[in-house]
Amino acid sequence: MTQRPETPLLDTVKSPEDMRKLSVDQLAQLAAEVRADLIDAVSRVGGHLGAGLGVVELTVALHHVFNTPTDRLIWDVGHQCYPHKIVTGRRDGLRTVRQPGGISGFTLRSESEYDPFGAGHSSTSISAGLGMKVACDLAGDDRHVICVIGDGAMSAGMAYEAMNNAGAMDAKLIVILNDNDMSIAPAVGAMSAYLSKVLSSKPWLSARQLAKEMAARFPGPINRAAKRAEEYARGMMTGGTLFEEMGFYYVGPIDGHKMDHLVPVLKNVRDSDPQGPVLIHCITQKGRGYAPAEAAADKYHGVSKFDVVTGTQAKAKPNAPSYTSVFANALVAEAREDDKVVAITAAMPGGTGLDKFGKEFPERTFDVGIAEQHAVTFAAGLASEGYKPFAAIYSTFLQRGYDQVVHDVAIQNLPVRFAIDRAGFVGADGATHQGSFDLCYMCCLPNMTFLCPADEAELMHAVATAVSHDSGPFAFRYPRGEGVGTQLPEKGEVLEIGKGRILREGSTVAILSLGTRLTAAQKAAEDLAAKGLSCTVADARFAKPIDTELVKRLAADHEVLITVEEGARGGFGAHVLHFLAEEGLLDAGLKVRTMCFPDRFIEHEKPDTQIAMARLTPEDIVATALKALGRGEEGAARA
């Protein structure tokens, strides 16, 4: 492991207050040291790198110009917040980021007063910032609120809803568009930097206000014409007409890596009193300052430990293919035989495996951006015309499109296929990214079919079953990471809807597992057998419809029935318990226990530790069975 870089100026910065005494030249040096420290820290533990590298100068400039934490600085999503953490007293903590007991990889209110709003999902900063600014105004407080949002996050409708509201309210909200993909503006240079300084300056704003007041004295048509002329003149010089139309005063584009561009503009905006919100268009480069990141296709967005000199990441050799890759390969195989199969992702082609699908079927692959609501209804439109759309969306992100799942898919009974990745615990990304709730929010919907494969082979069967299911919406969920190493079939087979399977026959305890807890259930059955207890293990396969005949059989033939799932309360176990109660199957004394996530959020940890914290290990299943049977202290030791 390399030594930490020398950072003499950064070593003197204990809080942003120390940065406000520095000159522009010193700020540039500080930014270089922050960048070096960021690279060193992430190389040791892994985490998000590329986005943070792109906003180093912007971070330093913001904390230099604004009086944080009194002024509120909100980072959208939070992938780019590592430099912010370095200069707000968490420099050493960054070497524990996303590790057990370490700091969060995102902004977190409970972690620091410099994190006024937590974020793990994108496109929320402007809405939150507007709420904060209105609260400040109501309280008579003149603090600034600054929202930093990326151009990718601007693809989400929520950002525009917030901008529309902010423009209509004339709140002095400062929004910084961190444009790191060159998707909106051309390259910036000296002229645009000069214009940005002029247009954000107090003399220009004062003159503009005077012109507005004078124009207001003229009849309506002349007033409106003068206003349009001024806006379009600035639009021709600098761009930004879209934002102007939404009520924002547009400044930019400016070079987000030059302190002598950033600092004057930020100070001008801070000290001016414009009528309404301001948008500063800042051009940055993701991965800036680290050659391997600049050269990588994903700009080293998320990395494991790596060698700083070569950029080589230390990744463990997989023992089995990942569930995501199994899904992707299975979908490609199905699409080769069925030209109605199409795939949709919401800005996560690599994360969902649809980059593989896109290479073979580019015309049948659709990346809609960070817009899950649109993705779902777009899929519904495809389904209504006879296509077979697979919307591959992380469980945590599908929550953002839930209204569309209900109204545009379920009510119309359209056969949209939801491939729900990252179901269950996800490890280092923590509570904001856990796939905890999909079983609850999907299984309550009429017309929905929900299959939960227990291993990689079952996932292939799930894809094949989804392709063949044209009678309504179909969902299947699978976790992050490697499979269990089961033998993969040549091709997935179509499963009978609503039918589970029994893998082990017994007579005292029945374990009804849903999804990838099956291996744990089988291990628990072996341990129970060693204690003299005969145990049945069943794989429910379907969370909806429930295999009612299987449940009846398990209820009739056993003393204890335990359901096990990797999801929140109110999911599969609740539906099984509801069925048992309705059918009167509890009346004869059957003991039922439902094992699921606890009613709390579990932050970043290793997945195995998260499972243990949720008490879903084989030992926990054994303890639950023993306690239900009245085996006293044996069960209480773990339950």
XYZ file of C-alpha atoms in Angstrom:
639
model
C 0.000 0.000 0.000
C 1.375 3.417 -0.955
C 2.007 6.135 1.597
C -0.520 8.904 2.021
C 0.252 11.915 -0.167
C 1.749 15.049 1.325
C -0.980 17.633 1.901
C 0.489 20.558 3.844
C -2.355 22.992 3.159
C -5.139 20.461 3.635
C -3.574 19.475 6.951
C -4.405 22.966 8.231
C -8.097 22.684 7.273
C -10.163 21.291 10.113
C -13.429 22.861 8.950
C -14.650 25.130 6.117
C -13.993 28.128 8.345
C -10.268 27.578 7.751
C -10.793 27.726 3.982
C -12.376 31.183 4.035
C -9.040 32.811 4.870
C -7.307 31.430 1.760
C -6.529 33.222 -1.487
C -7.711 31.975 -4.865
C -4.230 30.589 -5.581
C -4.224 28.773 -2.246
C -7.674 27.371 -2.995
C -6.309 25.873 -6.204
C -3.513 24.210 -4.233
C -6.016 23.008 -1.630
C -8.158 21.460 -4.375
C -5.143 19.563 -5.724
C -4.424 18.206 -2.243
C -8.073 17.243 -1.685
C -8.030 15.356 -4.985
C -4.866 13.467 -4.002
C -6.310 12.641 -0.592
C -9.568 11.440 -2.168
C -7.756 9.106 -4.555
C -5.643 7.707 -1.712
C -8.634 7.144 0.595
C -10.812 5.395 -1.976
C -7.890 3.269 -3.191
C -7.733 1.757 0.295
C -11.393 0.900 0.853
C -13.226 1.351 -2.446
C -16.313 3.472 -2.967
C -17.498 6.190 -5.326
C -14.631 8.012 -7.002
C -15.314 9.513 -10.425
C -18.127 11.845 -9.394
C -16.131 13.206 -6.455
C -13.058 13.835 -8.590
C -15.182 15.974 -10.873
C -16.393 18.364 -8.166
C -13.243 18.927 -6.100
C -12.761 22.553 -7.171
C -16.475 23.246 -6.950
C -16.594 21.802 -3.425
C -13.666 23.902 -2.247
C -15.082 27.059 -3.846
C -18.540 26.555 -2.349
C -17.272 26.097 1.186
C -14.918 29.084 0.715
C -17.651 31.439 -0.505
C -20.652 30.332 1.535
C -20.981 30.209 5.306
C -21.663 26.499 5.731
C -23.250 24.921 7.711
C -25.362 28.031 8.407
C -25.828 28.290 4.655
C -27.321 24.999 3.486
C -25.362 23.020 0.896
C -27.252 20.069 -0.595
C -25.574 17.453 -2.777
C -27.975 15.619 -5.067
C -27.650 11.805 -4.772
C -24.420 12.096 -2.785
C -22.063 10.069 -4.987
C -20.013 13.231 -5.352
C -19.892 14.156 -1.654
C -16.519 12.610 -0.704
C -14.546 15.877 -1.170
C -17.253 17.604 0.879
C -16.660 15.085 3.656
C -12.895 15.620 3.514
C -13.202 19.364 4.191
C -15.974 19.090 6.791
C -14.109 17.166 9.459
C -14.457 13.648 8.097
C -11.144 13.289 6.324
C -9.958 10.309 8.375
C -13.463 8.884 8.375
C -13.328 8.669 4.595
C -10.890 5.791 5.006
C -13.764 3.858 6.609
C -16.412 4.885 4.065
C -19.079 2.194 3.448
C -17.177 -0.146 5.785
C -18.677 -1.776 8.893
C -18.808 0.919 11.545
C -17.556 3.548 9.080
C -19.123 6.655 7.605
C -21.812 6.608 4.939
C -21.073 6.827 1.236
C -23.854 9.421 0.950
C -24.801 12.569 2.825
C -26.421 11.665 6.121
C -28.092 14.098 8.494
C -27.147 12.121 11.583
C -23.483 12.082 10.552
C -22.696 15.795 10.291
C -24.247 19.242 10.606
C -22.753 19.904 7.165
C -25.183 17.349 5.682
C -28.507 19.214 5.889
C -30.331 16.649 3.760
C -29.668 12.944 3.230
C -29.775 11.483 -0.246
C -29.292 8.135 -1.933
C -31.756 8.565 -4.785
C -31.261 11.298 -7.337
C -33.083 14.477 -8.297
C -34.361 15.438 -4.835
C -32.030 18.375 -4.061
C -34.025 21.212 -5.633
C -37.271 20.160 -3.958
C -35.564 19.829 -0.586
C -33.650 23.066 -1.063
C -36.797 24.970 -1.962
C -38.469 23.671 1.174
C -35.501 24.805 3.249
C -35.430 28.235 1.600
C -39.133 28.786 2.195
C -38.671 27.726 5.819
C -35.848 30.262 6.148
C -38.024 32.991 4.643
C -40.912 32.171 6.975
C -38.534 32.384 9.920
C -37.059 35.672 8.719
C -33.662 34.055 8.189
C -31.587 35.211 5.219
C -29.287 32.176 4.968
C -28.425 30.869 1.504
C -29.526 27.474 0.198
C -27.395 25.914 -2.540
C -28.342 22.738 -4.424
C -25.757 20.912 -6.548
C -27.407 18.634 -9.111
C -25.835 16.682 -11.974
C -26.932 16.747 -15.588
C -27.897 13.064 -15.300
C -30.183 13.810 -12.352
C -31.811 16.538 -14.441
C -33.356 13.793 -16.577
C -35.816 13.082 -13.759
C -39.165 14.814 -13.818
C -38.997 15.684 -10.123
C -36.171 18.147 -10.773
C -38.311 20.043 -13.259
C -41.340 19.967 -10.969
C -39.186 21.609 -8.305
C -37.726 24.172 -10.730
C -41.177 25.078 -11.980
C -42.336 25.634 -8.402
C -39.212 27.605 -7.467
C -39.537 29.850 -10.511
C -43.171 30.571 -9.731
C -42.375 31.432 -6.105
C -39.459 33.834 -6.800
C -37.491 32.239 -3.948
C -33.788 33.096 -3.906
C -32.629 29.535 -4.324
C -29.197 28.828 -5.841
C -29.015 25.767 -8.075
C -25.697 24.616 -9.511
C -26.008 22.361 -12.538
C -22.927 20.149 -12.460
C -22.705 19.255 -16.132
C -20.072 16.542 -16.438
C -21.225 14.871 -19.617
C -21.222 17.830 -22.016
C -24.824 16.911 -22.688
C -26.231 20.428 -22.531
C -23.531 22.999 -23.275
C -20.606 23.335 -25.654
C -17.046 23.691 -24.401
C -16.483 26.744 -22.284
C -13.683 29.262 -22.614
C -12.574 32.739 -21.709
C -15.525 34.519 -23.331
C -18.174 32.455 -21.550
C -16.311 32.883 -18.257
C -16.239 36.643 -18.788
C -19.923 36.786 -19.640
C -20.797 34.703 -16.586
C -18.921 37.106 -14.330
C -20.659 40.091 -15.933
C -24.144 38.578 -15.857
C -23.815 37.560 -12.202
C -22.347 40.887 -11.103
C -24.172 43.416 -8.972
C -23.952 46.261 -11.557
C -25.544 44.091 -14.250
C -28.252 42.811 -11.916
C -28.952 46.326 -10.687
C -29.157 47.608 -14.234
C -31.387 44.736 -15.195
C -33.686 45.456 -12.253
C -33.793 49.147 -13.152
C -34.676 48.251 -16.727
C -37.448 45.986 -15.462
C -38.858 48.754 -13.275
C -38.761 51.217 -16.136
C -40.366 48.766 -18.535
C -43.102 48.125 -15.994
C -44.187 51.748 -16.358
C -44.971 51.220 -20.049
C -48.112 49.582 -21.412
C -48.315 45.777 -21.254
C -47.209 44.950 -24.837
C -44.074 47.140 -24.576
C -43.258 45.714 -21.146
C -43.528 42.125 -22.393
C -41.492 42.856 -25.514
C -38.702 44.448 -23.491
C -38.581 41.480 -21.155
C -38.407 38.982 -24.028
C -35.693 40.987 -25.761
C -33.496 41.002 -22.649
C -33.964 37.276 -22.006
C -33.310 36.230 -25.582
C -30.265 38.486 -25.851
C -28.744 36.771 -22.843
C -29.851 33.414 -24.193
C -28.003 33.995 -27.460
C -24.852 34.977 -25.564
C -24.828 32.227 -22.975
C -27.562 29.650 -23.498
C -29.965 28.777 -20.705
C -33.230 29.805 -22.357
C -34.966 26.685 -20.977
C -34.068 27.623 -17.415
C -35.044 31.239 -17.985
C -38.461 30.100 -19.168
C -38.861 28.218 -15.881
C -38.184 31.390 -13.926
C -34.472 30.947 -13.155
C -31.807 33.561 -13.756
C -29.220 31.630 -15.748
C -25.465 32.122 -15.305
C -22.963 30.162 -17.332
C -21.575 28.015 -18.562
C -18.444 28.314 -16.413
C -15.398 26.073 -16.064
C -15.860 24.081 -12.881
C -12.149 23.365 -12.537
C -10.870 26.949 -12.511
C -10.961 28.751 -9.202
C -10.634 32.186 -10.847
C -13.883 31.403 -12.717
C -15.777 29.764 -9.870
C -15.066 32.050 -6.945
C -16.046 35.410 -8.532
C -19.308 34.016 -9.905
C -20.254 32.373 -6.612
C -19.468 35.573 -4.716
C -21.499 37.644 -7.156
C -24.504 35.369 -6.751
C -24.066 35.300 -2.976
C -23.931 39.088 -2.686
C -26.586 40.009 -5.242
C -30.290 40.226 -4.685
C -31.852 38.816 -7.848
C -35.593 38.508 -8.135
C -36.059 34.756 -8.003
C -33.904 31.638 -8.190
C -30.507 31.435 -9.899
C -29.039 28.547 -11.888
C -25.253 28.404 -12.322
C -24.249 26.119 -15.172
C -20.912 24.551 -14.230
C -18.964 22.336 -16.654
C -16.867 19.636 -14.985
C -15.151 16.411 -15.966
C -16.054 13.223 -14.129
C -12.884 11.436 -12.991
C -10.885 14.674 -13.323
C -7.233 14.532 -12.339
C -6.790 10.759 -12.249
C -5.801 9.299 -15.611
C -7.280 5.792 -15.146
C -10.632 7.325 -14.182
C -10.590 9.786 -17.076
C -9.905 6.919 -19.489
C -12.510 4.502 -18.086
C -15.942 4.312 -19.679
C -17.690 4.772 -16.323
C -15.023 7.257 -15.081
C -14.483 4.961 -12.074
C -17.964 5.708 -10.760
C -17.847 2.946 -8.167
C -14.661 1.027 -7.455
C -13.196 -1.609 -5.184
C -9.741 -1.158 -3.650
C -7.222 -0.239 -6.339
C -3.556 0.457 -6.980
C -3.125 4.219 -7.243
C -0.238 3.992 -9.718
C -1.847 1.604 -12.211
C -5.524 2.001 -11.387
C -5.901 -1.798 -11.245
C -8.822 -2.751 -9.020
C -8.543 -5.613 -6.538
C -11.607 -7.700 -7.226
C -12.131 -11.145 -5.777
C -12.440 -13.941 -8.298
C -16.111 -14.940 -8.424
C -17.078 -18.436 -7.362
C -20.324 -18.277 -9.295
C -21.867 -15.937 -11.864
C -23.752 -12.955 -10.522
C -27.528 -12.983 -10.570
C -27.446 -9.865 -12.751
C -25.326 -11.571 -15.416
C -27.506 -14.697 -15.329
C -30.576 -12.525 -15.889
C -28.910 -10.653 -18.746
C -27.734 -13.813 -20.518
C -31.127 -15.463 -20.089
C -32.929 -12.427 -21.512
C -30.577 -12.293 -24.508
C -31.259 -15.982 -25.175
C -35.017 -15.428 -25.032
C -34.801 -12.352 -27.269
C -33.007 -14.340 -29.946
C -36.118 -16.499 -30.277
C -38.764 -13.836 -29.706
C -38.454 -10.488 -31.479
C -41.171 -8.985 -29.258
C -38.843 -8.984 -26.244
C -37.535 -5.487 -25.487
C -35.552 -4.163 -22.528
C -35.815 -0.903 -20.577
C -33.419 0.576 -18.041
C -33.528 3.819 -16.087
C -29.907 4.972 -16.481
C -28.461 1.692 -15.190
C -27.499 -0.387 -18.261
C -24.340 -1.748 -16.620
C -25.863 -2.253 -13.184
C -28.826 -4.225 -14.536
C -26.840 -6.151 -17.159
C -28.772 -4.608 -20.017
C -25.549 -3.353 -21.561
C -25.091 -6.956 -22.726
C -28.603 -6.997 -24.166
C -27.965 -3.643 -25.823
C -24.858 -4.858 -27.623
C -26.820 -7.589 -29.372
C -30.145 -5.784 -29.700
C -29.443 -2.033 -29.735
C -32.729 -1.206 -31.441
C -34.658 -3.110 -28.745
C -32.860 -1.553 -25.766
C -34.064 1.698 -24.221
C -32.246 3.725 -21.579
C -34.733 6.384 -20.493
C -32.460 8.172 -18.012
C -33.108 8.641 -14.308
C -36.856 8.517 -14.869
C -38.419 5.437 -13.311
C -41.951 6.823 -13.578
C -41.519 7.295 -17.305
C -39.806 3.904 -17.640
C -42.814 2.083 -16.197
C -45.423 3.881 -18.299
C -43.213 3.653 -21.394
C -43.140 -0.117 -20.799
C -46.920 -0.100 -20.419
C -47.240 1.577 -23.807
C -45.036 -1.074 -25.403
C -47.051 -3.843 -23.754
C -50.321 -2.351 -24.987
C -49.065 -2.800 -28.550
C -48.183 -6.463 -28.149
C -44.501 -6.206 -27.204
C -42.911 -7.929 -24.225
C -41.121 -5.209 -22.253
C -38.712 -6.113 -19.465
C -38.246 -3.135 -17.150
C -35.022 -3.955 -15.323
C -34.966 -1.631 -12.311
C -33.372 -1.912 -8.880
C -35.887 -2.629 -6.129
C -35.080 0.626 -4.344
C -35.540 2.657 -7.543
C -38.771 0.969 -8.608
C -40.313 2.609 -5.541
C -40.034 5.881 -7.461
C -42.332 4.573 -10.194
C -44.918 2.936 -7.956
C -47.877 5.119 -8.917
C -47.288 4.127 -12.520
C -47.047 0.445 -11.579
C -50.496 0.762 -9.996
C -52.338 2.982 -12.452
C -50.658 2.387 -15.785
C -49.827 -1.303 -15.459
C -51.842 -3.166 -12.810
C -55.230 -1.488 -13.284
C -54.982 -1.968 -17.049
C -53.641 -5.506 -16.550
C -50.836 -4.938 -19.031
C -48.111 -7.595 -19.312
C -45.108 -5.508 -18.282
C -42.296 -7.684 -16.936
C -40.482 -6.192 -13.920
C -36.971 -7.570 -13.413
C -36.289 -6.349 -9.872
C -32.543 -6.324 -9.242
C -30.806 -5.701 -5.875
C -33.670 -7.296 -3.920
C -32.928 -7.669 -0.219
C -29.752 -6.455 1.439
C -27.128 -4.744 -0.726
C -24.204 -4.259 1.643
C -22.149 -1.076 1.463
C -24.774 1.156 -0.162
C -26.838 1.022 3.027
C -30.448 1.832 3.845
C -31.168 4.048 0.838
C -30.434 1.193 -1.552
C -31.829 -1.832 0.290
C -34.385 -3.797 -1.713
C -36.634 -4.140 1.316
C -40.138 -3.260 0.219
C -40.900 -4.691 -3.236
C -42.712 -7.758 -1.878
C -44.963 -5.470 0.160
C -45.728 -2.929 -2.533
C -46.101 -5.380 -5.425
C -47.956 -8.289 -3.806
C -50.831 -6.070 -2.668
C -51.742 -5.243 -6.279
C -54.543 -7.097 -8.072
C -53.478 -8.753 -11.351
C -49.821 -8.960 -10.266
C -47.825 -12.187 -10.521
C -44.616 -12.261 -8.472
C -41.996 -14.991 -8.749
C -38.964 -15.165 -6.444
C -36.235 -17.481 -7.729
C -34.126 -19.248 -5.112
C -30.945 -19.568 -7.194
C -29.432 -18.878 -10.616
C -31.193 -21.770 -12.360
C -34.531 -20.635 -10.966
C -33.764 -17.119 -12.240
C -33.404 -18.518 -15.748
C -36.785 -20.213 -15.302
C -38.199 -16.878 -14.094
C -37.100 -15.112 -17.289
C -38.592 -17.853 -19.470
C -41.833 -17.781 -17.470
C -42.042 -13.992 -17.745
C -41.652 -14.131 -21.535
C -44.529 -16.594 -21.804
C -46.831 -14.729 -19.402
C -49.090 -12.442 -21.424
C -52.133 -12.285 -19.143
C -50.999 -9.438 -16.887
C -48.059 -7.813 -15.082
C -45.280 -10.122 -13.971
C -42.453 -9.408 -11.524
C -39.459 -11.375 -10.351
C -36.773 -10.368 -7.864
C -33.162 -11.371 -7.356
C -30.335 -10.148 -5.125
C -27.067 -8.391 -5.712
C -23.896 -10.437 -5.989
C -23.004 -14.012 -6.790
C -25.342 -16.942 -7.074
C -25.020 -20.097 -5.018
C -23.170 -22.015 -7.723
C -26.021 -24.214 -8.905
C -25.770 -25.906 -12.301
C -27.358 -23.760 -15.006
C -29.668 -25.329 -17.566
C -29.193 -24.849 -21.270
C -32.426 -22.876 -21.323
C -34.939 -21.719 -18.761
C -38.202 -23.604 -18.482
C -41.673 -22.140 -18.086
C -42.932 -22.702 -14.551
C -46.556 -23.329 -13.620
C -47.952 -20.095 -12.215
C -48.554 -20.161 -8.469
C -46.952 -23.542 -7.793
C -44.121 -24.161 -5.348
C -42.031 -27.264 -4.710
C -41.008 -29.444 -1.793
C -37.313 -30.228 -1.472
C -37.296 -32.144 1.806
C -40.088 -34.088 3.501
C -40.649 -34.104 7.258
C -43.430 -34.122 9.816
C -42.857 -31.678 12.703
C -41.522 -28.374 11.351
C -42.277 -26.925 7.907
C -40.058 -24.191 6.545
C -41.640 -22.329 3.631
C -38.879 -20.294 2.027
C -39.299 -17.555 -0.535
C -36.383 -16.630 -2.772
C -32.729 -16.915 -1.902
C -33.188 -17.803 1.781
C -33.724 -21.388 0.569
C -30.120 -22.423 1.204
C -30.407 -21.136 4.776
C -33.694 -23.039 5.199
C -32.086 -26.276 4.032
C -29.175 -25.814 6.437
C -31.626 -25.133 9.271
C -33.517 -28.338 8.421
C -30.297 -30.328 8.726
C -29.594 -28.779 12.112
C -33.134 -29.499 13.298
C -32.846 -33.086 12.127
C -29.660 -33.396 14.213
C -31.786 -32.404 17.194
C -34.322 -35.120 16.399
C -36.897 -32.888 14.708
C -38.288 -33.967 11.341
C -38.432 -30.992 8.990
C -40.009 -30.205 5.635
C -38.438 -27.587 3.378
C -40.540 -26.024 0.641
C -39.675 -23.395 -1.937
C -42.732 -21.178 -2.426
C -41.375 -19.865 -5.733
C -44.326 -17.467 -6.083
C -45.077 -14.700 -3.621
C -48.262 -14.119 -5.601
C -50.348 -16.079 -6.266
C -49.528 -18.183 -3.230
C -49.536 -21.940 -3.728
C -52.580 -22.460 -1.540
C -52.570 -26.246 -1.873
C -48.969 -26.369 -0.704
C -49.726 -24.106 2.258
C -52.750 -26.211 3.226
C -50.649 -29.368 3.128
C -47.881 -27.856 5.247
C -50.434 -26.533 7.745
C -52.212 -29.871 8.042
C -49.138 -32.081 8.435
C -46.894 -30.091 10.790
C -46.878 -28.562 14.247
C -44.954 -25.477 13.209
C -44.967 -23.521 9.938
C -42.207 -20.949 9.424
C -42.096 -18.569 6.466
C -38.716 -17.045 5.571
C -38.171 -14.106 3.208
C -35.624 -11.360 2.598
C -37.981 -8.420 2.751
C -39.873 -6.087 5.070
C -42.854 -6.900 7.241
C -46.116 -7.017 5.346
C -44.784 -9.159 2.515
C -45.032 -12.882 1.758
C -45.377 -14.052 5.369
C -48.227 -11.633 5.962
C -50.064 -12.945 2.887
C -49.585 -16.559 4.004
C -50.824 -15.732 7.493
C -53.847 -13.938 6.032
C -54.698 -17.005 3.939
C -54.332 -19.352 6.921
C -56.636 -17.176 9.000
C -59.269 -16.905 6.274
C -59.281 -20.669 5.731
C -59.498 -21.435 9.446
C -56.201 -23.317 9.297
C -55.016 -21.745 12.544
C -57.981 -22.976 14.544
C -56.521 -26.398 15.320
C -53.447 -24.946 17.014
C -50.939 -24.633 14.192
C -47.984 -22.518 15.303
C -46.979 -20.014 12.609
C -43.917 -17.806 12.614
C -43.035 -15.258 9.897
C -39.345 -14.388 9.521
C -38.515 -11.201 7.627
C -36.639 -7.911 8.027
C -37.013 -6.085 11.345
C -39.040 -2.880 11.457
C -36.024 -0.598 11.200
C -33.492 0.538 8.615
C -30.163 -1.288 8.579
C -27.233 0.810 7.399
C -24.145 -0.231 5.451
C -22.537 -3.506 6.516
C -21.382 -6.694 4.876
C -24.425 -8.547 3.476
C -23.821 -11.576 5.706
C -23.731 -9.261 8.724
C -26.951 -7.587 7.608
C -28.602 -10.997 7.351
C -27.414 -11.798 10.878
C -28.684 -8.435 12.149
C -32.075 -9.246 10.619
C -31.984 -12.682 12.300
C -32.453 -14.642 9.075
C -29.509 -17.064 9.390
C -29.918 -20.851 9.608
C -29.275 -20.561 13.349
C -32.097 -18.048 13.664
C -34.481 -20.343 11.795
C -33.570 -23.204 14.127
C -34.050 -20.995 17.186
C -37.446 -19.843 15.895
C -38.584 -23.447 15.430
C -37.345 -24.536 18.864
C -39.019 -21.620 20.596
C -42.302 -22.302 18.800
C -42.116 -25.912 20.017
C -41.521 -24.786 23.586
C -37.954 -26.012 23.717
C -37.198 -23.216 26.171
C -33.650 -22.004 26.468
C -32.547 -23.734 23.255
C -34.735 -21.413 21.230
C -34.261 -18.342 23.426
C -30.497 -18.413 22.858
C -30.969 -16.944 19.369
C -34.592 -15.744 19.177
